Coordinates of C-alpha atoms in Angstrom, one line a residue:
M1 CA 92.4 172.6 113.3
T2 CA 95.1 171.2 111.1
L3 CA 95.8 167.6 110.4
I4 CA 99.0 167.7 112.4
E5 CA 97.2 169.1 115.4
K6 CA 94.5 166.3 115.2
F7 CA 97.3 163.8 114.9
F8 CA 99.0 165.1 118.1
I9 CA 95.7 165.2 120.0
I10 CA 94.8 161.6 119.1
F11 CA 98.3 160.2 119.8
S12 CA 98.7 162.3 123.0
V13 CA 95.8 160.3 124.5
K14 CA 96.5 156.9 122.9
I15 CA 100.2 156.7 123.8
P16 CA 99.8 157.2 127.5
L17 CA 96.9 154.7 127.5
A18 CA 99.0 152.2 125.7
I19 CA 101.8 152.7 128.2
I20 CA 99.4 152.3 131.1
F21 CA 97.8 149.2 129.6
G22 CA 101.2 147.7 128.7
S23 CA 102.5 148.3 132.3
L24 CA 99.4 146.6 133.6
I25 CA 100.0 143.6 131.5
I26 CA 103.6 143.4 132.5
G27 CA 102.7 143.8 136.2
V28 CA 100.1 141.0 136.0
F29 CA 102.7 138.8 134.3
I30 CA 105.3 139.4 137.0
F31 CA 102.7 138.8 139.7
L32 CA 101.6 135.5 138.2
S33 CA 105.2 134.3 137.6
Q34 CA 106.0 134.9 141.3
N35 CA 102.9 133.0 142.4
P36 CA 102.7 129.9 140.0
N37 CA 100.3 128.1 142.3
L38 CA 97.7 130.8 141.7
L39 CA 97.0 129.6 138.2
S40 CA 97.0 125.9 139.0
Q41 CA 94.4 126.1 141.8
S42 CA 91.1 124.5 140.9
F43 CA 87.9 124.2 142.7
N44 CA 86.2 120.9 143.4
K45 CA 82.8 121.2 141.7
S46 CA 81.3 118.6 144.1
Q47 CA 81.9 121.0 147.0
I48 CA 79.7 123.7 145.4
S49 CA 76.0 123.1 145.4
P50 CA 73.7 125.7 143.8
K51 CA 70.7 124.6 145.9
P52 CA 70.2 122.6 149.0
T53 CA 69.4 118.9 148.7
S54 CA 67.3 116.9 151.0
Q55 CA 70.4 115.4 152.7
Q56 CA 71.8 118.8 153.6
N57 CA 71.0 120.1 157.1
I58 CA 70.7 123.8 157.0
P59 CA 70.8 125.3 160.5
T60 CA 68.2 127.9 161.3
E61 CA 70.0 129.2 164.4
F62 CA 73.7 129.7 165.1
E63 CA 75.0 127.0 167.4
P64 CA 78.6 127.4 168.2
E65 CA 80.5 124.2 168.2
I66 CA 82.4 123.8 171.5
S67 CA 85.2 121.3 171.5
P68 CA 86.4 120.0 174.9
S69 CA 89.7 121.3 176.0
I70 CA 92.2 118.5 176.3
T71 CA 95.3 119.3 178.3
P72 CA 98.1 116.8 177.6
A73 CA 99.6 115.1 180.6
P74 CA 103.1 116.5 181.3
T75 CA 105.8 114.2 180.1
V76 CA 108.8 113.5 182.3
S77 CA 112.1 113.2 180.5
D78 CA 114.3 110.1 180.8
E79 CA 116.9 112.2 182.5
E80 CA 114.3 113.2 185.2
L81 CA 113.2 109.6 185.7
I82 CA 116.8 108.4 185.9
K83 CA 117.6 111.2 188.4
E84 CA 114.7 110.0 190.7
V85 CA 116.0 106.4 190.5
L86 CA 119.6 107.6 191.2
I87 CA 118.3 109.6 194.3
A88 CA 116.8 106.4 195.6
K89 CA 119.9 104.3 194.8
T90 CA 122.6 106.7 196.1
G91 CA 120.7 108.4 199.0
I92 CA 121.8 111.8 197.7
S93 CA 119.1 114.4 198.3
K94 CA 117.2 115.9 195.4
D95 CA 118.7 119.3 196.1
G96 CA 122.2 117.9 196.4
I97 CA 122.4 115.6 193.4
E98 CA 124.0 116.5 190.0
I99 CA 123.7 114.1 187.1
S100 CA 124.8 114.2 183.6
M101 CA 123.8 111.8 180.8
S102 CA 126.3 111.0 178.1
Y103 CA 124.2 108.3 176.3
N104 CA 120.6 107.3 176.0
D105 CA 119.0 105.2 173.3
G106 CA 115.7 104.7 175.2
K107 CA 116.8 101.2 176.3
I108 CA 120.2 101.8 178.0
A109 CA 121.8 104.9 179.3
R110 CA 125.0 106.0 181.1
G111 CA 126.4 109.1 182.7
S112 CA 127.8 110.5 185.9
V113 CA 126.4 111.4 189.3
K114 CA 127.8 113.7 192.0
N115 CA 126.8 115.1 195.3
K116 CA 127.1 118.9 195.0
N117 CA 128.9 119.0 198.4
E118 CA 131.7 116.6 197.3
M119 CA 134.6 116.8 195.0
S120 CA 134.3 113.6 193.0
G121 CA 131.4 111.7 191.5
A122 CA 130.7 108.3 190.1
A123 CA 129.6 106.6 186.9
W124 CA 126.1 105.2 186.5
F125 CA 124.6 102.7 184.1
A126 CA 120.9 102.3 183.6
G127 CA 118.6 100.1 181.6
K128 CA 114.9 99.6 181.1
Q129 CA 113.2 96.6 182.6
N130 CA 109.5 96.3 181.7
G131 CA 109.5 99.9 180.6
I132 CA 110.9 101.3 183.8
W133 CA 114.4 102.7 184.3
V134 CA 116.6 100.7 186.7
I135 CA 120.1 101.7 187.8
A136 CA 122.2 98.6 187.3
Y137 CA 125.3 100.2 188.8
A138 CA 126.4 103.5 190.3
G139 CA 129.9 103.7 191.6
Q140 CA 133.6 104.2 191.0
G141 CA 134.8 100.6 190.9
V142 CA 134.1 97.5 188.8
P143 CA 130.5 96.4 189.1
E144 CA 129.4 92.9 190.1
C145 CA 128.4 90.7 187.1
S146 CA 125.0 90.0 188.7
E147 CA 124.2 93.7 188.7
I148 CA 124.7 94.2 185.0
A149 CA 123.7 90.7 183.8
G150 CA 120.2 91.7 182.8
F151 CA 121.3 94.5 180.6
D152 CA 123.0 94.7 177.2
F153 CA 125.6 97.2 178.1
P154 CA 128.4 97.4 175.5
T155 CA 131.8 96.1 176.6
T156 CA 133.3 99.5 175.6
W157 CA 131.3 100.8 178.6
L158 CA 132.0 98.0 181.0
S159 CA 134.8 95.7 179.9
H160 CA 135.0 93.8 183.2
C161 CA 132.8 92.8 186.1
V162 CA 133.4 91.0 189.4
D163 CA 131.9 87.5 189.7
S164 CA 130.3 85.9 192.8
N165 CA 133.8 84.6 193.9
G166 CA 135.2 88.1 193.9
T167 CA 137.3 87.5 190.7
T168 CA 137.4 90.2 188.1
I169 CA 136.5 88.8 184.7
Q170 CA 136.5 90.2 181.2
R171 CA 133.0 90.4 179.7

């Protein structure tokens, strides 16, 4: 075997190995650059104990831990609560009432109510008293001042009300 033949045999093995090894290094570099948190993860040494201590309780039998199933109580939306109060105030049946809510901040709300069997509807204004929704006014006219007095409705909603003498006054 000549020197040139030996040279080709040696390099025919080393070059492919160098290519494979270089590709492997590049692949690892690309993988780690796409997952930067992989290198920064560290283990808390206090969590790893090589042997049990006297404080550790090592179970001898498998005891599955059963946690009680807690089913949350269904929550009723403000719209549903107001709908129930509107049914009581207007006398419209549950199947016949249509309501819409145009504003609700959790303290005061407004919208419209309509009987499905009628053409026109009315405006309603509600507020919370002691955490319970109360319909202050539901109708098409100007509310009485006494109906809306306990609520902080903006004057852009209700600019006027009727006083106890029947006089319309600006709020």
